[in-house]
Amino acid sequence: MTSAVRVPAELSARVPVEQRGPGLERDAVRMLVSRGAEVAHHLFTELPLLLRAGDLLVVNTSATLAAAVDGWSGHARVVVHFSTRGDDGRWAVELREPDGRGTTRPRAGGPAGREVCLPGGVRLVLEEPLSGRSERLWWARVSGPEVTGLLREHGRPIRYAYTERDQPLSVYQTVFALPSPDGAGSAEMPSAARPFTARLVAELVSRGMQFAPVTLHTGVASAEAHEPPCAERFAVPGASARLINAARAGGGRVVAVGTTAVRAVESAVDADGAVRARAGWTDLVVTPERGVRVVDGLLTGLHEPEASHLLLLEAVAGRVAVERAYTAALQHRYQWHEFGDVHLVLP
């Protein structure tokens, strides 16, 4: 995707669609539909008419955490974005600074040993950068109670400057979100699924479409330009693997709801092309060169031109299709980001 594309600020969705007028629900967004290089314009409520019996939607059940917590580093106010919990009990975190408008801007994370005071007497100590490529994200150790309890009591959803105001956590949960037994979840909402309502899910099921739940706990998405996604924890249950394999064998299309669902299911493919039950960490980066082995279609939001998500989108749709779709989205003034419109890619 060419970085020459620039998204005007006014095309960022500032509030959820259901807050834009009386009687609106989450499904009242627009949907750009790509089939090859052809582009069509629909409402999201028309999704059941664009799919067919036997198609399978792969959905991410990860719940969104209230992952932003205010703190102090020395005399400076900071905001800690909790991204991912490691197997050793540490957390990957991003330190940001308040921007005076209720949101944050990037700041330097280090050095190692930096201490951050959090509510309730909790102390966080930075230990080492996650990656040799960037010092944006750091592994940190937290003293005191479980971080998940800290987030429940003192956290709020991560939000960025293009949104208008803080929202309750419920606004950032999808209809598919399930609380994890260990309190794990996503630092930011798996937002492609946000427009689904219980009514729309019921209509899809009544028309013969099925759903395969997977889990991928996504970390913070405020990546620097061209920074690849970090490793994330995922699970593809055996029942979902069987559903995916059966749909493919029966001629149905496998449509991933969100790039997180693509990453999860493509991380669970065996050498013979079959999907197997799998859980753990995935560092898979889906690119046009790697391609996709399971997913036929994708429902996703509209992403910034530099985002690594766009490489994944090109892997599913092809570069020409993505460029035509984004040109059309700009021309027709679609809304960007997690509260915005969606893009459906079909074969």
Tab-separated table of C-alpha atoms in Angstrom:
chain	number	residue	atom	x	y	z
A	1	MET	CA	0.000	0.000	0.000
A	2	THR	CA	1.485	3.276	-0.987
A	3	SER	CA	2.269	5.617	1.896
A	4	ALA	CA	1.269	8.524	-0.389
A	5	VAL	CA	-2.330	8.002	0.775
A	6	ARG	CA	-3.207	10.410	3.573
A	7	VAL	CA	-6.365	10.098	5.645
A	8	PRO	CA	-7.872	13.521	6.464
A	9	ALA	CA	-8.461	14.104	10.180
A	10	GLU	CA	-12.179	14.624	9.632
A	11	LEU	CA	-12.527	10.999	8.438
A	12	SER	CA	-11.518	9.634	11.844
A	13	ALA	CA	-14.606	8.347	13.665
A	14	ARG	CA	-14.656	10.394	16.863
A	15	VAL	CA	-17.515	8.619	18.671
A	16	PRO	CA	-19.254	5.242	18.280
A	17	VAL	CA	-21.954	5.182	15.644
A	18	GLU	CA	-24.710	4.522	18.203
A	19	GLN	CA	-23.915	7.902	19.799
A	20	ARG	CA	-24.291	9.836	16.551
A	21	GLY	CA	-28.072	9.966	16.513
A	22	PRO	CA	-31.268	8.543	18.016
A	23	GLY	CA	-32.215	4.969	17.171
A	24	LEU	CA	-28.796	3.983	15.850
A	25	GLU	CA	-27.171	0.697	16.831
A	26	ARG	CA	-23.637	-0.595	16.383
A	27	ASP	CA	-24.518	-2.106	13.009
A	28	ALA	CA	-25.397	1.315	11.518
A	29	VAL	CA	-21.995	1.661	9.841
A	30	ARG	CA	-21.157	1.507	6.164
A	31	MET	CA	-19.351	-1.399	4.548
A	32	LEU	CA	-17.040	-1.185	1.577
A	33	VAL	CA	-17.034	-4.516	-0.285
A	34	SER	CA	-14.102	-5.668	-2.448
A	35	ARG	CA	-14.352	-8.578	-4.868
A	36	GLY	CA	-11.099	-8.659	-6.741
A	37	ALA	CA	-10.556	-5.161	-8.083
A	38	GLU	CA	-14.303	-4.365	-7.990
A	39	VAL	CA	-15.602	-2.137	-5.196
A	40	ALA	CA	-19.212	-1.810	-4.019
A	41	HIS	CA	-20.864	0.189	-1.249
A	42	HIS	CA	-23.204	-1.381	1.294
A	43	LEU	CA	-24.524	-1.026	4.816
A	44	PHE	CA	-23.188	-3.441	7.407
A	45	THR	CA	-26.734	-4.701	7.991
A	46	GLU	CA	-26.595	-6.158	4.455
A	47	LEU	CA	-23.852	-8.620	5.456
A	48	PRO	CA	-26.267	-11.606	5.579
A	49	LEU	CA	-27.167	-10.923	1.926
A	50	LEU	CA	-23.511	-10.907	0.851
A	51	LEU	CA	-22.629	-14.231	2.458
A	52	ARG	CA	-24.160	-17.606	1.666
A	53	ALA	CA	-25.168	-20.744	3.521
A	54	GLY	CA	-22.083	-22.776	4.361
A	55	ASP	CA	-19.835	-19.743	4.852
A	56	LEU	CA	-17.969	-19.644	8.161
A	57	LEU	CA	-17.084	-16.527	10.138
A	58	VAL	CA	-14.007	-16.831	12.367
A	59	VAL	CA	-14.437	-14.485	15.349
A	60	ASN	CA	-12.081	-13.406	18.147
A	61	THR	CA	-13.557	-13.867	21.636
A	62	SER	CA	-10.854	-11.859	23.432
A	63	ALA	CA	-12.322	-9.306	25.836
A	64	THR	CA	-10.916	-5.772	25.943
A	65	LEU	CA	-9.074	-4.722	29.099
A	66	ALA	CA	-9.145	-1.306	30.759
A	67	ALA	CA	-5.446	-1.200	29.930
A	68	ALA	CA	-4.526	2.476	30.504
A	69	VAL	CA	-3.462	3.491	34.028
A	70	ASP	CA	-2.228	6.873	35.289
A	71	GLY	CA	1.076	6.968	37.141
A	72	TRP	CA	4.127	9.006	38.084
A	73	SER	CA	7.713	8.621	36.964
A	74	GLY	CA	9.636	10.878	39.342
A	75	HIS	CA	7.806	14.215	39.147
A	76	ALA	CA	6.386	13.537	35.685
A	77	ARG	CA	2.883	12.301	35.066
A	78	VAL	CA	2.756	9.291	32.761
A	79	VAL	CA	0.136	6.915	31.408
A	80	VAL	CA	1.026	3.229	31.289
A	81	HIS	CA	-0.538	1.151	28.503
A	82	PHE	CA	-0.453	-2.492	29.580
A	83	SER	CA	-0.031	-4.513	26.391
A	84	THR	CA	0.686	-8.208	26.964
A	85	ARG	CA	1.344	-10.454	29.946
A	86	GLY	CA	4.394	-12.684	29.555
A	87	ASP	CA	4.687	-16.256	30.768
A	88	ASP	CA	7.136	-15.115	33.470
A	89	GLY	CA	4.623	-12.717	35.042
A	90	ARG	CA	6.104	-9.585	33.501
A	91	TRP	CA	4.032	-7.265	31.343
A	92	ALA	CA	4.917	-5.578	28.078
A	93	VAL	CA	4.070	-1.911	28.613
A	94	GLU	CA	4.203	1.345	26.705
A	95	LEU	CA	4.851	4.555	28.648
A	96	ARG	CA	3.091	7.606	27.271
A	97	GLU	CA	2.599	11.146	28.517
A	98	PRO	CA	-0.680	13.053	28.933
A	99	ASP	CA	-1.307	15.516	26.122
A	100	GLY	CA	-3.640	17.818	28.081
A	101	ARG	CA	-6.674	16.757	26.035
A	102	GLY	CA	-7.511	13.546	27.869
A	103	THR	CA	-5.388	11.386	25.586
A	104	THR	CA	-1.644	10.717	25.317
A	105	ARG	CA	1.374	11.112	23.102
A	106	PRO	CA	4.460	8.883	22.756
A	107	ARG	CA	7.423	9.325	25.065
A	108	ALA	CA	10.737	7.580	25.571
A	109	GLY	CA	10.286	4.370	27.508
A	110	GLY	CA	13.631	3.664	29.176
A	111	PRO	CA	16.082	3.488	30.672
A	112	ALA	CA	16.153	0.080	32.331
A	113	GLY	CA	15.406	0.454	36.010
A	114	ARG	CA	12.974	3.348	35.536
A	115	GLU	CA	10.304	3.161	38.220
A	116	VAL	CA	6.678	4.168	37.815
A	117	CYS	CA	4.341	4.654	40.792
A	118	LEU	CA	0.812	3.419	40.124
A	119	PRO	CA	-2.393	3.714	42.194
A	120	GLY	CA	-2.718	1.641	45.364
A	121	GLY	CA	0.996	1.735	46.110
A	122	VAL	CA	1.840	-0.460	43.107
A	123	ARG	CA	5.306	0.027	41.618
A	124	LEU	CA	6.328	-0.827	38.072
A	125	VAL	CA	9.974	-1.207	37.063
A	126	LEU	CA	11.116	-1.264	33.429
A	127	GLU	CA	13.568	-4.111	32.771
A	128	GLU	CA	14.385	-4.405	29.065
A	129	PRO	CA	12.994	-3.451	25.641
A	130	LEU	CA	10.785	-6.030	23.951
A	131	SER	CA	12.729	-5.721	20.747
A	132	GLY	CA	16.120	-4.594	19.516
A	133	ARG	CA	14.315	-2.621	16.787
A	134	SER	CA	12.470	-0.201	19.069
A	135	GLU	CA	12.412	1.024	22.657
A	136	ARG	CA	8.687	1.829	22.551
A	137	LEU	CA	7.597	-1.317	24.399
A	138	TRP	CA	9.358	-2.598	27.522
A	139	TRP	CA	9.114	-5.679	29.668
A	140	ALA	CA	8.253	-4.484	33.177
A	141	ARG	CA	7.807	-6.120	36.543
A	142	VAL	CA	4.967	-5.014	38.780
A	143	SER	CA	5.049	-5.219	42.581
A	144	GLY	CA	1.993	-5.985	44.638
A	145	PRO	CA	-1.379	-7.321	43.483
A	146	GLU	CA	-2.253	-8.897	40.157
A	147	VAL	CA	-2.229	-6.394	37.287
A	148	THR	CA	-5.671	-7.567	36.152
A	149	GLY	CA	-7.087	-6.384	39.502
A	150	LEU	CA	-5.269	-3.062	39.140
A	151	LEU	CA	-6.787	-2.593	35.683
A	152	ARG	CA	-10.287	-3.417	36.912
A	153	GLU	CA	-10.023	-0.901	39.744
A	154	HIS	CA	-7.954	1.915	38.243
A	155	GLY	CA	-7.758	1.325	34.489
A	156	ARG	CA	-9.670	2.796	31.582
A	157	PRO	CA	-9.777	1.813	27.916
A	158	ILE	CA	-6.856	2.953	25.792
A	159	ARG	CA	-7.896	5.733	23.471
A	160	TYR	CA	-6.116	7.988	21.020
A	161	ALA	CA	-6.354	11.661	20.145
A	162	TYR	CA	-8.718	11.211	17.186
A	163	THR	CA	-11.558	10.195	19.553
A	164	GLU	CA	-13.696	12.797	21.271
A	165	ARG	CA	-13.896	11.593	24.872
A	166	ASP	CA	-13.430	8.683	27.255
A	167	GLN	CA	-15.993	5.910	26.876
A	168	PRO	CA	-17.051	3.150	29.276
A	169	LEU	CA	-15.330	-0.193	28.795
A	170	SER	CA	-18.598	-1.689	27.494
A	171	VAL	CA	-18.247	0.454	24.358
A	172	TYR	CA	-14.992	-1.406	23.615
A	173	GLN	CA	-16.391	-4.944	24.051
A	174	THR	CA	-17.646	-6.845	21.031
A	175	VAL	CA	-20.697	-9.105	21.105
A	176	PHE	CA	-18.300	-12.091	20.919
A	177	ALA	CA	-16.136	-11.087	23.917
A	178	LEU	CA	-15.817	-13.680	26.677
A	179	PRO	CA	-13.996	-13.064	29.959
A	180	SER	CA	-10.858	-15.170	30.208
A	181	PRO	CA	-10.518	-17.367	33.336
A	182	ASP	CA	-7.074	-15.901	34.040
A	183	GLY	CA	-8.170	-12.301	33.437
A	184	ALA	CA	-6.173	-11.995	30.223
A	185	GLY	CA	-7.552	-9.968	27.337
A	186	SER	CA	-6.731	-7.480	24.632
A	187	ALA	CA	-5.072	-4.140	25.259
A	188	GLU	CA	-7.235	-2.736	22.471
A	189	MET	CA	-10.557	-3.924	21.094
A	190	PRO	CA	-10.585	-6.471	18.255
A	191	SER	CA	-12.597	-3.802	16.495
A	192	ALA	CA	-13.626	-5.477	13.237
A	193	ALA	CA	-16.333	-7.300	15.199
A	194	ARG	CA	-17.680	-4.180	16.860
A	195	PRO	CA	-20.595	-3.630	14.416
A	196	PHE	CA	-22.089	-7.076	15.092
A	197	THR	CA	-25.262	-7.117	17.179
A	198	ALA	CA	-27.022	-10.131	18.674
A	199	ARG	CA	-29.827	-9.626	16.152
A	200	LEU	CA	-27.452	-9.666	13.184
A	201	VAL	CA	-25.682	-12.777	14.492
A	202	ALA	CA	-29.077	-14.507	14.800
A	203	GLU	CA	-29.945	-13.548	11.213
A	204	LEU	CA	-26.635	-14.916	9.907
A	205	VAL	CA	-27.162	-18.204	11.742
A	206	SER	CA	-30.753	-18.459	10.476
A	207	ARG	CA	-29.436	-18.114	6.905
A	208	GLY	CA	-27.000	-21.002	7.311
A	209	MET	CA	-23.756	-19.220	8.200
A	210	GLN	CA	-21.680	-20.542	11.088
A	211	PHE	CA	-19.264	-19.061	13.583
A	212	ALA	CA	-15.898	-20.462	14.708
A	213	PRO	CA	-14.560	-18.784	17.866
A	214	VAL	CA	-10.813	-18.316	18.318
A	215	THR	CA	-8.891	-16.179	20.794
A	216	LEU	CA	-6.042	-13.771	20.195
A	217	HIS	CA	-5.170	-11.275	22.913
A	218	THR	CA	-3.953	-8.282	20.964
A	219	GLY	CA	-1.370	-5.856	22.297
A	220	VAL	CA	-1.224	-2.101	21.803
A	221	ALA	CA	-1.653	-1.066	18.195
A	222	SER	CA	0.080	2.314	18.328
A	223	ALA	CA	2.971	0.857	16.398
A	224	GLU	CA	5.555	3.011	14.709
A	225	ALA	CA	5.457	3.097	10.914
A	226	HIS	CA	6.343	-0.300	9.458
A	227	GLU	CA	6.935	-1.828	12.911
A	228	PRO	CA	5.874	-5.493	12.756
A	229	PRO	CA	3.343	-6.752	15.316
A	230	CYS	CA	4.715	-8.315	18.501
A	231	ALA	CA	4.131	-11.916	19.543
A	232	GLU	CA	0.633	-12.436	20.968
A	233	ARG	CA	-1.075	-15.223	22.884
A	234	PHE	CA	-3.698	-17.161	20.925
A	235	ALA	CA	-5.860	-20.288	21.006
A	236	VAL	CA	-7.723	-22.171	18.288
A	237	PRO	CA	-10.003	-24.741	19.969
A	238	GLY	CA	-10.441	-28.193	18.471
A	239	ALA	CA	-14.134	-27.597	17.762
A	240	SER	CA	-13.324	-24.455	15.764
A	241	ALA	CA	-10.553	-26.239	13.845
A	242	ARG	CA	-13.063	-28.931	12.853
A	243	LEU	CA	-15.625	-26.327	11.775
A	244	ILE	CA	-13.039	-24.551	9.598
A	245	ASN	CA	-11.869	-27.772	7.960
A	246	ALA	CA	-15.462	-28.896	7.361
A	247	ALA	CA	-16.445	-25.578	5.798
A	248	ARG	CA	-13.480	-25.711	3.421
A	249	ALA	CA	-14.224	-29.312	2.486
A	250	GLY	CA	-17.857	-28.439	1.840
A	251	GLY	CA	-17.159	-25.482	-0.435
A	252	GLY	CA	-17.917	-22.798	2.134
A	253	ARG	CA	-15.819	-19.678	2.432
A	254	VAL	CA	-13.796	-18.968	5.562
A	255	VAL	CA	-14.196	-15.268	6.386
A	256	ALA	CA	-12.046	-13.948	9.213
A	257	VAL	CA	-13.544	-11.153	11.291
A	258	GLY	CA	-10.501	-8.988	11.890
A	259	THR	CA	-6.793	-9.275	11.296
A	260	THR	CA	-6.468	-10.863	14.755
A	261	ALA	CA	-8.640	-13.785	13.627
A	262	VAL	CA	-6.456	-14.170	10.512
A	263	ARG	CA	-3.294	-14.276	12.621
A	264	ALA	CA	-4.787	-16.862	14.992
A	265	VAL	CA	-6.136	-19.279	12.409
A	266	GLU	CA	-3.138	-18.981	10.073
A	267	SER	CA	-0.946	-19.846	13.089
A	268	ALA	CA	-2.802	-23.158	13.502
A	269	VAL	CA	-2.296	-24.653	10.021
A	270	ASP	CA	-0.392	-27.912	9.634
A	271	ALA	CA	1.944	-28.701	6.749
A	272	ASP	CA	-0.936	-30.545	5.044
A	273	GLY	CA	-3.091	-27.393	5.079
A	274	ALA	CA	-5.471	-28.581	7.806
A	275	VAL	CA	-6.247	-26.435	10.835
A	276	ARG	CA	-5.478	-28.079	14.187
A	277	ALA	CA	-6.226	-27.170	17.785
A	278	ARG	CA	-3.354	-24.996	18.912
A	279	ALA	CA	-2.592	-22.564	21.739
A	280	GLY	CA	0.412	-20.548	22.836
A	281	TRP	CA	2.275	-17.595	21.349
A	282	THR	CA	2.320	-16.584	17.725
A	283	ASP	CA	4.860	-14.300	16.099
A	284	LEU	CA	3.446	-14.942	12.631
A	285	VAL	CA	3.451	-11.886	10.395
A	286	VAL	CA	1.119	-12.410	7.442
A	287	THR	CA	2.515	-10.673	4.359
A	288	PRO	CA	1.785	-10.901	0.625
A	289	GLU	CA	4.944	-13.014	0.275
A	290	ARG	CA	3.793	-15.481	2.933
A	291	GLY	CA	0.147	-15.403	1.788
A	292	VAL	CA	-2.816	-17.006	3.537
A	293	ARG	CA	-3.528	-20.734	3.587
A	294	VAL	CA	-6.955	-20.898	5.236
A	295	VAL	CA	-8.721	-17.567	4.997
A	296	ASP	CA	-10.784	-16.802	1.874
A	297	GLY	CA	-12.231	-13.471	2.967
A	298	LEU	CA	-11.791	-10.802	5.590
A	299	LEU	CA	-13.957	-8.277	7.404
A	300	THR	CA	-11.788	-5.497	8.787
A	301	GLY	CA	-11.741	-1.849	9.710
A	302	LEU	CA	-10.020	0.887	7.763
A	303	HIS	CA	-6.368	1.183	8.799
A	304	GLU	CA	-3.715	3.858	8.506
A	305	PRO	CA	-1.710	3.480	5.270
A	306	GLU	CA	1.527	2.636	7.138
A	307	ALA	CA	-0.034	-0.045	9.342
A	308	SER	CA	1.344	-3.575	9.128
A	309	HIS	CA	-2.310	-4.657	8.978
A	310	LEU	CA	-2.324	-3.489	5.381
A	311	LEU	CA	0.307	-6.056	4.435
A	312	LEU	CA	-2.012	-8.713	5.851
A	313	LEU	CA	-4.897	-7.212	3.903
A	314	GLU	CA	-2.826	-7.358	0.713
A	315	ALA	CA	-2.083	-11.030	1.453
A	316	VAL	CA	-5.831	-11.739	1.376
A	317	ALA	CA	-7.011	-9.321	-1.314
A	318	GLY	CA	-3.979	-8.360	-3.403
A	319	ARG	CA	-2.353	-4.939	-3.682
A	320	VAL	CA	-4.485	-3.630	-6.549
A	321	ALA	CA	-7.709	-4.483	-4.680
A	322	VAL	CA	-6.503	-2.776	-1.502
A	323	GLU	CA	-5.420	0.375	-3.325
A	324	ARG	CA	-8.733	0.610	-5.208
A	325	ALA	CA	-10.687	0.026	-2.001
A	326	TYR	CA	-8.824	2.715	-0.071
A	327	THR	CA	-9.149	5.185	-2.938
A	328	ALA	CA	-12.911	4.562	-2.947
A	329	ALA	CA	-13.097	4.842	0.856
A	330	LEU	CA	-11.463	8.283	0.712
A	331	GLN	CA	-13.627	9.447	-2.190
A	332	HIS	CA	-16.837	8.339	-0.460
A	333	ARG	CA	-15.722	9.649	2.934
A	334	TYR	CA	-15.811	6.445	4.903
A	335	GLN	CA	-14.990	6.722	8.602
A	336	TRP	CA	-11.656	5.345	9.886
A	337	HIS	CA	-10.512	3.619	13.096
A	338	GLU	CA	-12.257	1.472	15.705
A	339	PHE	CA	-15.561	3.387	15.724
A	340	GLY	CA	-15.617	3.730	11.945
A	341	ASP	CA	-16.845	1.843	8.906
A	342	VAL	CA	-15.713	-1.588	7.753
A	343	HIS	CA	-14.249	-3.263	4.690
A	344	LEU	CA	-15.353	-6.708	3.530
A	345	VAL	CA	-12.994	-8.594	1.201
A	346	LEU	CA	-14.583	-11.530	-0.631
A	347	PRO	CA	-13.022	-13.858	-3.212
